[in-house]
XYZ file of C-alpha atoms in Angstrom:
638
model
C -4.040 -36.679 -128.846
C -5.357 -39.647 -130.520
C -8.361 -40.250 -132.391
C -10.429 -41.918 -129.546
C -9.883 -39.971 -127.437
C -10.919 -36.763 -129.804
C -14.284 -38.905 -130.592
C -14.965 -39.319 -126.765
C -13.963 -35.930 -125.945
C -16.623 -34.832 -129.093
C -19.264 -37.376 -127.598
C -18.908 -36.161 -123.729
C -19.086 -32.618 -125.010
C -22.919 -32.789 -125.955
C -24.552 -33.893 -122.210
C -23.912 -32.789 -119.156
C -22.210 -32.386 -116.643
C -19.377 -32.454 -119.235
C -20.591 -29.652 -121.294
C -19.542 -27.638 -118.251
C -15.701 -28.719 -118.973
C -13.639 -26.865 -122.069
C -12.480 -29.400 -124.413
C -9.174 -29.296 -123.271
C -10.328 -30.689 -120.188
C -12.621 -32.918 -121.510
C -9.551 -33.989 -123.773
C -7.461 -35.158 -120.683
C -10.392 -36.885 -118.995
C -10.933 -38.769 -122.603
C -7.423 -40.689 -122.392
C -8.088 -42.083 -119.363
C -11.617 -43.452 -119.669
C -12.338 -46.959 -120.130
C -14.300 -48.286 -123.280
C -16.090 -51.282 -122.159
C -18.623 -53.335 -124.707
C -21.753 -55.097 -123.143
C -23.109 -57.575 -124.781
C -27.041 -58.223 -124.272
C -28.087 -59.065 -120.448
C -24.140 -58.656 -119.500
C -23.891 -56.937 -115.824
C -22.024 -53.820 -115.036
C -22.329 -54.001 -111.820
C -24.993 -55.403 -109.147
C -26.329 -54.596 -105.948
C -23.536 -55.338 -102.916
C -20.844 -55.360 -105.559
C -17.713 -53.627 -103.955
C -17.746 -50.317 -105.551
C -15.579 -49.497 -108.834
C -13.146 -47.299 -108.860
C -14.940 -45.098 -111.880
C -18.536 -44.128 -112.803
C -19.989 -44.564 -116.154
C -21.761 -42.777 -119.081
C -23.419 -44.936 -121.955
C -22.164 -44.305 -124.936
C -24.842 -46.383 -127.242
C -27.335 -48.905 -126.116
C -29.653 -48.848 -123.171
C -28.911 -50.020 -119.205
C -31.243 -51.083 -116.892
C -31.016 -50.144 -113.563
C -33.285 -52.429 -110.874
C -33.275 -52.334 -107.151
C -34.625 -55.834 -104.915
C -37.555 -54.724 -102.964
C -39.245 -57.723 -100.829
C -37.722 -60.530 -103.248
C -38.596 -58.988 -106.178
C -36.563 -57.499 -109.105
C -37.802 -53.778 -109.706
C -36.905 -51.475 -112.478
C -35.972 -48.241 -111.503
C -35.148 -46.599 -114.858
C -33.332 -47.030 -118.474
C -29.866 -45.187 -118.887
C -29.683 -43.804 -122.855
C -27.002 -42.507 -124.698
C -25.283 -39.544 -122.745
C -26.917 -40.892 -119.057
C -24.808 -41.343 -116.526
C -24.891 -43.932 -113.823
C -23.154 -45.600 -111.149
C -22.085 -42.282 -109.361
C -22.057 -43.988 -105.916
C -17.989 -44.441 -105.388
C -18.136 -40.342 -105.473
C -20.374 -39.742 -102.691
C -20.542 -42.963 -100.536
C -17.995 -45.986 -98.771
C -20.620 -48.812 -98.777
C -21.169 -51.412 -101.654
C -23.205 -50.532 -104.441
C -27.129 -50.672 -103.863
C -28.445 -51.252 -107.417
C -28.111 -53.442 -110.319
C -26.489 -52.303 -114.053
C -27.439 -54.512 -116.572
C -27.613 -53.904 -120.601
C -30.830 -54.565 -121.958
C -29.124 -54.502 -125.483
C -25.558 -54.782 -126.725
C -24.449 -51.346 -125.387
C -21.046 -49.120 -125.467
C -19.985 -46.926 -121.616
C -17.772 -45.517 -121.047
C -16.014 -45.813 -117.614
C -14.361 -42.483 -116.268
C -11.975 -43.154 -113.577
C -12.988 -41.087 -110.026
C -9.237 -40.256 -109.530
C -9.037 -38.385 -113.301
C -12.468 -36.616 -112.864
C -11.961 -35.734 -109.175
C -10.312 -32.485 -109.768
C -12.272 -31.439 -112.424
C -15.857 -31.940 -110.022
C -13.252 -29.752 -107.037
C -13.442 -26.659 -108.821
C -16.386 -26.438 -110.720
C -19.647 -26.175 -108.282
C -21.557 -26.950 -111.736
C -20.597 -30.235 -112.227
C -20.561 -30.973 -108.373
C -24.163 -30.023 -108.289
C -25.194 -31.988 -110.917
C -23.734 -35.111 -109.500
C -24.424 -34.652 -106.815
C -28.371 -34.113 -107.342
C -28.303 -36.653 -109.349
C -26.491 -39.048 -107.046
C -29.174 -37.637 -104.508
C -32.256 -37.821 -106.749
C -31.197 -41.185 -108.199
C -32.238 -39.666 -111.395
C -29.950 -39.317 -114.628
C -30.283 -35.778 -115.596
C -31.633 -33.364 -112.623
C -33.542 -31.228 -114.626
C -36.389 -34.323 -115.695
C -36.447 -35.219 -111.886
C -40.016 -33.384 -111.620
C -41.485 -36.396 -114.303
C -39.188 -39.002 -113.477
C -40.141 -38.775 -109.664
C -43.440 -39.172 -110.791
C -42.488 -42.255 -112.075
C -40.682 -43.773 -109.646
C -43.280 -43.000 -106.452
C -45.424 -44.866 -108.855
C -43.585 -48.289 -108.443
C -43.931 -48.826 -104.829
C -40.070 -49.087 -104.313
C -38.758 -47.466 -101.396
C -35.985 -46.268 -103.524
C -32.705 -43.811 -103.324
C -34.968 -40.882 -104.102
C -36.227 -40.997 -100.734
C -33.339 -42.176 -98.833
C -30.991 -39.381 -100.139
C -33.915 -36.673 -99.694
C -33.487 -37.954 -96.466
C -29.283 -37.101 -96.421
C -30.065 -33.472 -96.706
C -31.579 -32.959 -93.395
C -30.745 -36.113 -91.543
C -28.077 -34.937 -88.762
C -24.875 -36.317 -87.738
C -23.139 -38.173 -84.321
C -20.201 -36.787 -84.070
C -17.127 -36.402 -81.476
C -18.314 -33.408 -79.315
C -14.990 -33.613 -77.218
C -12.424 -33.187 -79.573
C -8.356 -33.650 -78.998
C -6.584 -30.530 -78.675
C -2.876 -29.890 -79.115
C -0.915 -27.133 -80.160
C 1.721 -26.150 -83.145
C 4.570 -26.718 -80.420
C 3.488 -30.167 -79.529
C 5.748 -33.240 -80.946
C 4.558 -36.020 -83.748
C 5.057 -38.005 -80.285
C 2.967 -36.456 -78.080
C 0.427 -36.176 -80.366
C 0.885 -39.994 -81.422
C 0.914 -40.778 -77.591
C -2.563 -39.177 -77.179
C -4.252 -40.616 -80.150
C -3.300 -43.956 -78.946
C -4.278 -43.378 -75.056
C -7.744 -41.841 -76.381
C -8.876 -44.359 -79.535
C -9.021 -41.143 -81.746
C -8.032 -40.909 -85.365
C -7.491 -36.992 -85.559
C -6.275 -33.836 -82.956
C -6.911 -30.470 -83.444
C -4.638 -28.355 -83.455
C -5.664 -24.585 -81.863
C -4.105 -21.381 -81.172
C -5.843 -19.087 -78.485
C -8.568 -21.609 -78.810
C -8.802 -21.134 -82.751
C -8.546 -24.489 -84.616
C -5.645 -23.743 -86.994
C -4.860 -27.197 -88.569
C -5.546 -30.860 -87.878
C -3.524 -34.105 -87.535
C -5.270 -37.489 -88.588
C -3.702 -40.953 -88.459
C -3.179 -41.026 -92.090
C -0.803 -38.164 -91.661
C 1.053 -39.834 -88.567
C 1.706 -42.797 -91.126
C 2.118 -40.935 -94.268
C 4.689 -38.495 -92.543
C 6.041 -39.831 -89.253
C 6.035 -43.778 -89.854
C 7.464 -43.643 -93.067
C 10.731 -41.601 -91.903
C 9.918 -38.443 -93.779
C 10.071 -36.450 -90.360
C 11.404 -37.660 -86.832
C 9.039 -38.073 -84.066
C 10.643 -34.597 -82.605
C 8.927 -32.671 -85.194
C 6.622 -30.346 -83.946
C 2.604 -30.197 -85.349
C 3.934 -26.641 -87.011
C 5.495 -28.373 -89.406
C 3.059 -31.488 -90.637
C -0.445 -30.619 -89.602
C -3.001 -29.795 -92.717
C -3.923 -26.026 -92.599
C -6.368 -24.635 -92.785
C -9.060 -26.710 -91.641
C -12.439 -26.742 -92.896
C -15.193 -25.587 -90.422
C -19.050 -26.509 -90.094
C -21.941 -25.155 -88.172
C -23.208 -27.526 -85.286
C -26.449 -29.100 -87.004
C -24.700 -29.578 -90.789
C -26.554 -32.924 -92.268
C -25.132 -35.560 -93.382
C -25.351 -34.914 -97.325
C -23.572 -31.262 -96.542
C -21.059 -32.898 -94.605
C -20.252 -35.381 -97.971
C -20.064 -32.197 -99.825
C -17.817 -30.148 -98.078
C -15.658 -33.438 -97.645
C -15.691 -33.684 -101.283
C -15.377 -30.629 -102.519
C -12.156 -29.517 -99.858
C -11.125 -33.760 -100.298
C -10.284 -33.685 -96.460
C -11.651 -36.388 -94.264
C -12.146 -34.487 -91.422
C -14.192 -31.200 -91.165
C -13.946 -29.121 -87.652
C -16.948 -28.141 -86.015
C -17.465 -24.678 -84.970
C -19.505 -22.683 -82.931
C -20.400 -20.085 -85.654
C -19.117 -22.361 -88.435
C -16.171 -20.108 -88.945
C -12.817 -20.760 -88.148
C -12.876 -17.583 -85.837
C -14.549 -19.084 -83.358
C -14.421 -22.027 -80.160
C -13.870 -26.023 -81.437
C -16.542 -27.968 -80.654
C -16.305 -30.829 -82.193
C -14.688 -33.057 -85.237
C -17.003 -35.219 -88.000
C -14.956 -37.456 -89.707
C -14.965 -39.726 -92.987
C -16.277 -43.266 -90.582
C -19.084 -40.734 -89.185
C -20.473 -40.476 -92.146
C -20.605 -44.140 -92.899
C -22.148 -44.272 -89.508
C -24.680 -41.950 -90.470
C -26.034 -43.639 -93.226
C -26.858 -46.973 -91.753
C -29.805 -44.680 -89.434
C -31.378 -43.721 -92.999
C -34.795 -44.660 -93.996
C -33.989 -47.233 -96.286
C -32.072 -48.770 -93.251
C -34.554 -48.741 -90.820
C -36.899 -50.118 -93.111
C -34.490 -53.161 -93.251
C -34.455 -53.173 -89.989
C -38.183 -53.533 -89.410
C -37.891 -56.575 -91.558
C -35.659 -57.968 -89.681
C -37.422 -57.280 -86.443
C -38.319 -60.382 -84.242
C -40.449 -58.779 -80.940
C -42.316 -55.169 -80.386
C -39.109 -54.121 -78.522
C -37.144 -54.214 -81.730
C -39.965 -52.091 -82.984
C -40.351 -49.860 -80.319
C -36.171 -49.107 -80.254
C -36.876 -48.180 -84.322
C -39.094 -45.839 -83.775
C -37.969 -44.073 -81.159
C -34.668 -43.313 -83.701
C -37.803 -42.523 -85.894
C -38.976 -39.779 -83.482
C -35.368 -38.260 -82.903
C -35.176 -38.314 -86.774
C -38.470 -36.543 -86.980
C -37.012 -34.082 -84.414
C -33.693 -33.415 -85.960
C -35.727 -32.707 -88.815
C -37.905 -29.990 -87.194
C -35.159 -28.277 -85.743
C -33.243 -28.295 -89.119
C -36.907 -26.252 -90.811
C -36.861 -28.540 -93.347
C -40.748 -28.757 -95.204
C -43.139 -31.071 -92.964
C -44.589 -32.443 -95.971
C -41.060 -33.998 -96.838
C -40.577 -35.339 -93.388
C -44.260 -36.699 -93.627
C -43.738 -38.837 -96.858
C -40.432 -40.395 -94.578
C -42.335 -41.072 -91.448
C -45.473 -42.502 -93.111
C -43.020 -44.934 -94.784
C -41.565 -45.893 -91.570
C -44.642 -46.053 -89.717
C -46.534 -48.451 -92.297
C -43.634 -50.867 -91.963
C -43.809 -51.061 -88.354
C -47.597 -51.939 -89.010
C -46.703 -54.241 -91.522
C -44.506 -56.181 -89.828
C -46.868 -56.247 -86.421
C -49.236 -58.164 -88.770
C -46.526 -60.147 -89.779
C -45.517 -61.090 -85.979
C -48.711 -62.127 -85.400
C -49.581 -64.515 -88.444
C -46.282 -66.325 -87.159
C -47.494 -66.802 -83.518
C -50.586 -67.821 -84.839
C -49.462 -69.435 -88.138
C -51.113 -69.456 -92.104
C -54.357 -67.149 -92.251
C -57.032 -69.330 -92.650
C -58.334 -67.298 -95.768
C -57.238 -63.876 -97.532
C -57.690 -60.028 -95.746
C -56.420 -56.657 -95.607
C -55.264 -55.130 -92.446
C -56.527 -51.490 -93.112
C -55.440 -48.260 -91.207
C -57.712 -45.467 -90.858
C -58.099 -42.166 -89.005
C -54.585 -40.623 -88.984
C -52.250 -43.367 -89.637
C -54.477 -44.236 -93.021
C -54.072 -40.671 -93.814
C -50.433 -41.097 -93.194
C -49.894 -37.770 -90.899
C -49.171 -40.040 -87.871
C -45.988 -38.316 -87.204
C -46.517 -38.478 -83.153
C -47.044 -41.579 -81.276
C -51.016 -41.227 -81.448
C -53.788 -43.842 -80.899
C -54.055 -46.721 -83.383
C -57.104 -46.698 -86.150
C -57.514 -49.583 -88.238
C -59.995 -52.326 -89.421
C -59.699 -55.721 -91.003
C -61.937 -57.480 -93.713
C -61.440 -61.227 -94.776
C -62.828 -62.838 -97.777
C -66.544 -64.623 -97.803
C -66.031 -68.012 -97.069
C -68.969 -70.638 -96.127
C -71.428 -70.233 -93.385
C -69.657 -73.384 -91.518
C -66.413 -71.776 -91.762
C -67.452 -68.366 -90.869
C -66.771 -68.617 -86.943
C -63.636 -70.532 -87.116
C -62.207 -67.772 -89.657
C -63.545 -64.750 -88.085
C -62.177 -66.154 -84.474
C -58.946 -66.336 -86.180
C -58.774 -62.899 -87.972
C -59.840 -61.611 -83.639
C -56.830 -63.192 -82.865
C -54.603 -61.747 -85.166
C -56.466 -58.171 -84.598
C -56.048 -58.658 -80.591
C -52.330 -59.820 -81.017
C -51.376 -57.060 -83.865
C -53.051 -54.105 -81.560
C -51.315 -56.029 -78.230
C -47.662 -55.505 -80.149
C -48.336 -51.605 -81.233
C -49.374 -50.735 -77.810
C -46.147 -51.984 -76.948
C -44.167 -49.941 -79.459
C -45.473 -47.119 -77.841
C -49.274 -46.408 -80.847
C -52.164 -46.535 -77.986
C -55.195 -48.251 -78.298
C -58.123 -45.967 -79.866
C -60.182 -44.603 -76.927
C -63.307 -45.707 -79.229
C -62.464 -48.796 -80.242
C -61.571 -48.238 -83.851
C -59.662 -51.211 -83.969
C -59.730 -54.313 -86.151
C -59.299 -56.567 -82.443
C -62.833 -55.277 -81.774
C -65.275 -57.697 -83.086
C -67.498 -54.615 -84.710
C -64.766 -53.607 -86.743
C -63.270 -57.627 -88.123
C -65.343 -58.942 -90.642
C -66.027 -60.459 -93.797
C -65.835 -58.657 -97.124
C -70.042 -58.848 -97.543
C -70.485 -57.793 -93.753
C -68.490 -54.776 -94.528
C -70.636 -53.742 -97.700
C -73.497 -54.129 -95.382
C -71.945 -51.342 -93.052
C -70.936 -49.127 -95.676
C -73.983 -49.502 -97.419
C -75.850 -48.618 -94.903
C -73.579 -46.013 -93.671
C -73.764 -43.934 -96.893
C -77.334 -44.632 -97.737
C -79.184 -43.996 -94.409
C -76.374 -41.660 -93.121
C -77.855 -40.967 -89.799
C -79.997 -43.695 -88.868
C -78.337 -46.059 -86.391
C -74.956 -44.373 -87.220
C -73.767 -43.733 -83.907
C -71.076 -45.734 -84.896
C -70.204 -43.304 -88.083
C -66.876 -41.672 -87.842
C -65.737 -40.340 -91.126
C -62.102 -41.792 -90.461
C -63.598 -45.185 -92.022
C -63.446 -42.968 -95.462
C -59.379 -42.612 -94.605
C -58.176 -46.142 -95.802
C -54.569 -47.083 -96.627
C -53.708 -51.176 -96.736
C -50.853 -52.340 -94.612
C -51.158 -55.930 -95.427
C -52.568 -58.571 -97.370
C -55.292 -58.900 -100.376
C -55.221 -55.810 -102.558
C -58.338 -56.886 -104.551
C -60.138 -56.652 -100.876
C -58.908 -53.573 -100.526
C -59.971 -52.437 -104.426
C -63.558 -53.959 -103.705
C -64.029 -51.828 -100.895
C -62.867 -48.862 -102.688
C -65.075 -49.606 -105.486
C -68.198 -49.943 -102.721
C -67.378 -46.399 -101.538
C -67.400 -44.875 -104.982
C -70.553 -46.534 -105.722
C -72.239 -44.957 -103.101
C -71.052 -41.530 -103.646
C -72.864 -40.587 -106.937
C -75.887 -38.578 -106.745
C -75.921 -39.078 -103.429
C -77.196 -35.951 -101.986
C -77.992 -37.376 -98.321
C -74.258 -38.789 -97.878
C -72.602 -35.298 -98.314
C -75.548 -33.458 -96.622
C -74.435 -35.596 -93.761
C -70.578 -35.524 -93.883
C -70.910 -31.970 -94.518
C -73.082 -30.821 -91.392
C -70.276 -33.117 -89.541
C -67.179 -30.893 -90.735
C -69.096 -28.071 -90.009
C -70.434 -29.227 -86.661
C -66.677 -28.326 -84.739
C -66.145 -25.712 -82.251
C -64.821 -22.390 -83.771
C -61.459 -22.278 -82.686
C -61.894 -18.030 -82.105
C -64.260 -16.669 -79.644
C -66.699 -13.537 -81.031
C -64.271 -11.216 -79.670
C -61.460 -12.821 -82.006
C -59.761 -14.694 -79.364
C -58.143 -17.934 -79.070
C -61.032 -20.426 -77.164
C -59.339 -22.142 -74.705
C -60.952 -24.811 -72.831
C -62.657 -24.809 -69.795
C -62.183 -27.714 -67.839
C -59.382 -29.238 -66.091
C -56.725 -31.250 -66.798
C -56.466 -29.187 -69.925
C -58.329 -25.787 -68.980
C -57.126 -22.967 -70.562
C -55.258 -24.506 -73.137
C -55.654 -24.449 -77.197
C -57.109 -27.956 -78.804
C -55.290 -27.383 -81.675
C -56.553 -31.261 -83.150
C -60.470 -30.668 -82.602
C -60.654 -27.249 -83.544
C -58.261 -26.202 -85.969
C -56.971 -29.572 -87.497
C -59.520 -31.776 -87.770
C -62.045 -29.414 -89.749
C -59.794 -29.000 -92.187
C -59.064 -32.419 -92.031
C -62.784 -33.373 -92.551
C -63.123 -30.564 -94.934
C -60.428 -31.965 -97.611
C -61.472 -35.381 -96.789
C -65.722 -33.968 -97.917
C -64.001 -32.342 -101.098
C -61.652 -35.639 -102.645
C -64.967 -37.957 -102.211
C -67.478 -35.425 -104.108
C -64.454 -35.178 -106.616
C -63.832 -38.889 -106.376
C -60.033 -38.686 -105.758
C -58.519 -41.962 -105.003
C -55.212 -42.777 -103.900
C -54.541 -39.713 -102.323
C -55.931 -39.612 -98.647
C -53.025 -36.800 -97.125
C -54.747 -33.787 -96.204
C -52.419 -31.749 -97.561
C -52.019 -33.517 -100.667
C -56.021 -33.743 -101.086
C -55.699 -29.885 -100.882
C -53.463 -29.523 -103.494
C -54.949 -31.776 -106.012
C -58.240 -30.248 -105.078
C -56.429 -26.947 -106.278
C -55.687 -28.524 -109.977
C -59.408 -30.109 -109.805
C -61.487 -27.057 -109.041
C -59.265 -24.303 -110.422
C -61.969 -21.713 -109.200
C -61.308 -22.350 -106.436
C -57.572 -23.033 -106.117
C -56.873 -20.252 -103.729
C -59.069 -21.574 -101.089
C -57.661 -25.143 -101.287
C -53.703 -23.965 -101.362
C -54.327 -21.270 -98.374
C -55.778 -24.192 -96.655
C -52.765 -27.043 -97.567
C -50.882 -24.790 -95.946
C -52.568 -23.718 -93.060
C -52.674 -27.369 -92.261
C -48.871 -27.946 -92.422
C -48.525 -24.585 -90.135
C -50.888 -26.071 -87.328
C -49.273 -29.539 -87.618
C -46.121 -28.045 -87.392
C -47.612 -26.540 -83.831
C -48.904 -29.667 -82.779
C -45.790 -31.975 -83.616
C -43.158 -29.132 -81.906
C -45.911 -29.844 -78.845
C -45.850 -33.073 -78.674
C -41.821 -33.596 -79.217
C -41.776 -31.339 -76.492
C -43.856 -32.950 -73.877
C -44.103 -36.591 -75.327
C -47.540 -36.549 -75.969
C -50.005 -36.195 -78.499
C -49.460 -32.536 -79.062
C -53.637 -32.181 -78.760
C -53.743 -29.425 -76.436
C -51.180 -25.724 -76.454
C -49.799 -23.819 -74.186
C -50.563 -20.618 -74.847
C -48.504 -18.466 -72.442
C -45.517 -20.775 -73.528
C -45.976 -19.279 -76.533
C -44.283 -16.099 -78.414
C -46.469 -13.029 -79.391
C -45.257 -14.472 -83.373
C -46.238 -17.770 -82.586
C -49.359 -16.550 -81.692
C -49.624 -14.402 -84.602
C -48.600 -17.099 -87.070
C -51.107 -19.470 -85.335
C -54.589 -17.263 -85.466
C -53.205 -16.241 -89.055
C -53.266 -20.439 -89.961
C -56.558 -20.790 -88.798
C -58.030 -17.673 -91.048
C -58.640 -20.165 -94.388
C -60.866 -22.103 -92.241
C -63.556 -19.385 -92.384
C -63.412 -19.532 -96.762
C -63.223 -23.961 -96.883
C -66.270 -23.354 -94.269
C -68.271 -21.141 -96.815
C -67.650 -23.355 -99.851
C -69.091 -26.704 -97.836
C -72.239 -24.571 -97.153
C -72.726 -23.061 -101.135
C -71.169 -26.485 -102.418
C -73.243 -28.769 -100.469
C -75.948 -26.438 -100.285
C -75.873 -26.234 -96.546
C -76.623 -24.014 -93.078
C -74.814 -24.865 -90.240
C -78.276 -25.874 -88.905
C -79.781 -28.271 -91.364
């Protein structure tokens, strides 16, 4: 072996994956790898570059990797000696969706797929670790706690999420596979691929898929001479074929493809080969698959033109959100997906609007509040928002205000459209109360939080849920900054938002029992939203302004950072975080089921467990109600 190699081998040995591999294998993997010097600034490779056919560790030096987000160059993170980067060619077909670029004169290494391939095959150690870090888009695995941190911090709708997304986003697939059997010809087989515009047949025995046949064989085998076209399937099929359960995701599909390196995986009923065929995923469904991620549909939305493009992306939003459900995967994860989506579509609403209308005639923020500025609008619900524009002079001030109307009335006009109602009260920047100028709107919250009460008919606490969609930030930040203001030492505020959360109806009767309402259309069924959502909602909402936690307006994220806040009281606030993901879980099963708004349950369609599991979510309740009252100093009655 020569004395490279020995020095690579040496070098790979220290980081992993590699110091999973003996050094013999590390050895063979060292005389094929690449040694490739970067000079400052010098590109590896960029994003929509066809794919290389190695990945790459860096050997000395530093590489930055950046993404494009919205015409602008973002760094994602800095590769350092022993990183490794550029894993895409393992696990994906399409062009590469990053830049790799040396910040410095830098040494990598490039490892060829085709050496390393059988080395990742049989040992699950190394697979996992690419593959997680592939998935996490982070560089070792076991920092991705910190280094997610990071990366949520810079606004980029990155790989992190889009590959979370892989592990529970599920596949289109042939459901009506090709049969044959071992006694069928290479020419009947080739006969029926052609007549049906398939690339593989099954081949089964009593039913049993034994083996497959893909084109690549029928050209690798048959059209090459190696066997006559009287051979039978016996004799050339692959066996045994690799079987799947029904709702495998599109990230465990990759896997198993990977790890077996087939391009075809059988579908199963139990996922055993024991059992019926019921369908075939193959290599192009895959590649199918992951043009309907996130990242994807957020393109999309771009790219959108009218609210029917919107409306067709997100219904594949709500069929996402379903597959997800059905798949158990954490609601919180599926949350931080949808809220994504969601603001995009409300982005790019605004966006429709300023062109119909044309420039802005000065600077605002389009703000949502209620449940889409909370960013739990995982069911088409009504829409909640409000828009401020900057002071401008009294002449102006019509002109400017009829124009921001305008853009309100044609904004709301589009989401109605996509399928987000208009709020039954009117919480809506197209209503004239609710668009105004930047002083106007310190007026109302001024008043609102100082003289809670008086003339505040109008007060919903939803205007203290604010997330910006579009436009100025520093509009946004001097609102903010108006709120926070207000809150210290201010005893009457919180006396007043805390008599609201505890104004709801109990959800239980005396007796214990679920109260169920009264009068038709919805009599005897559970209001799951007014009685057992919203007071927590209200309750984690009264907690994060008294703490004076910004950025975070997610119930169930309020919860937990309320937990690291007030450590006393940490069981309270993480009993409740996930009592609220238990009865959203309720509610969003409801309304998939019945495409609605998921308000009001059907009992008797429940289980005895679901019932069970529901009055046990709705026991915290009782211990957040008892901490507004000693916190706040309050009785239900003052």
């Amino acid at each position: 072996m020569n004395t490279i190699a020995e020095n690579i081998a040496d070098f790979l040995k220290e980081y992993p994956p590699f110091d999973n591999l003996t050094f013999q294998e590390l050895s063979a993997i060292a005389t094929n790898i690449r040694v490739l010097n970067l000079d400052k600034n010098e590109t590896l490779f960029q994003i929509n570059d066809k794919l290389h056919d190695c990945f790459y560790v860096v050997a000395s030096g530093t590489i930055n990797l950046s993404v494009i987000a919205d015409a602008e160059e973002t760094l994602l993170n800095k590769c350092h000696t022993g990183d490794v980067l550029g894993l895409r060619p393992f696990f994906a077909k399409n062009n590469y969706m990053m830049t790799a670029k040396s910040r410095e004169d830098s040494i990598v290494y490039g490892i060829p797929i085709t050496t390393f391939r059988p080395f990742v095959a049989n040992n699950p150690d190394v697979l996992n670790f690419l593959l997680e870090s592939f998935a996490t888009n982070t560089w070792n695995p076991k920092e991705k706690e910190s280094l997610r941190g990071k990366l949520a911090n810079d606004n980029v709708f990155n790989l992190d999420q889009k590959s979370e997304m892989q592990y529970f986003q599920s596949l289109n697939y042939n459901r009506s596979p090709l049969t044959a059997s071992i006694n069928d010809t290479a020419k009947d087989v080739a006969v029926l691929m052609t007549e049906n515009a398939t690339t593989s047949v099954t081949i089964c025995q009593d039913q049993l898929p034994i083996g497959i046949i893909t084109h690549s064989d029928m050209c690798s085998k048959i059209a090459t001479g190696q066997f006559p076209l009287t051979v039978t399937m016996k004799a050339i099929m692959s066996s045994p074929v690799v079987t799947v359960v029904e709702n495998i995701s599109l990230a465990e599909a990759q896997l198993l493809m990977l790890k077996n390196n087939v391009t075809h995986l059988c579908v199963t009923l139990d996922g055993t080969d024991k059992s019926v065929i019921k369908g075939v995923i193959s290599e192009h469904d895959l590649i199918i698959a992951q043009a309907n991620n996130p990242g994807v549909l957020i393109k999309e939305i771009k790219r959108a033109s009218s609210p029917k493009d919107l409306k067709h992306i997100r219904e594949r939003l709500t069929e996402l959100i379903q597959n997800s459900i059905h798949k158990n995967i954490p609601l919180s994860n599926i949350n931080n997906i949808a809220s994504e989506i969601n603001s995009a579509i409300l982005k790019r609403a605004v966006e429709l609007s300023i062109l119909e209308l044309g420039s802005p005639l000065a600077r605002f923020v389009w703000l949502s509040i209620g449940s889409q500025g909370r960013k739990e609008q995982l069911l088409l619900t009504d829409q909640d928002s409000i828009l401020i524009f900057e002071d401008v002079l009294p002449d102006k001030y019509r002109d400017v205000r009829d124009y921001f109307l305008k853009l309100g009335k044609r904004t709301t006009a589009t989401l109605e459209k996509v399928g987000y109602e208009l709020c039954p009260n009117g919480h809506m920047a197209s209503n004239i109360l609710w668009c105004k100028s930047l002083t106007d709107w310190t007026k109302q919250y001024d008043s609102w939080m100082n003289t809670p009460g008086e003339n505040s008919n109008d007060l919903s606490s939803i205007f203290f849920d604010l997330e910006l969609v579009f436009g100025e930030k520093k509009i946004f930040e001097a609102i903010e900054n108006v709120i926070s203001k207000n809150q210290e030492h201010n005893s009457l505020f919180f006396d007043f938002l805390g008599n609201d959360a505890l104004r709801k109806n109990s959800p239980l009767t005396f007796f214990k029992k679920f109260a169920l309402e009264e009068e038709e259309p919805y009599k005897g069924k559970f209001d799951i939203k007014t009685r057992a959502l919203m007071p927590l909602i209200d309750g984690a909402r009264l907690f994060a302004l008294h703490f004076n936690i910004k950025g975070l307006n997610n119930t169930y994220s309020r919860f937990k950072q309320l937990a690291i806040i007030d450590s006393k009281h940490s069981d309270i606030y993480l009993n409740c975080a996930e009592a609220f993901l238990t009865l959203s879980k309720f509610r969003v099963n409801e309304g998939l089921k019945n495409e609605n708004s998921g308000q009001y349950i059907s009992m008797n369609e429940l289980s005895k467990l679901d019932k069970e599991k529901l009055k046990n979510a709705l026991a915290p309740m009782k211990d957040l109600e008892e901490l507004i009252k000693s916190n706040f100093k309050l009785t239900q009655f003052s």
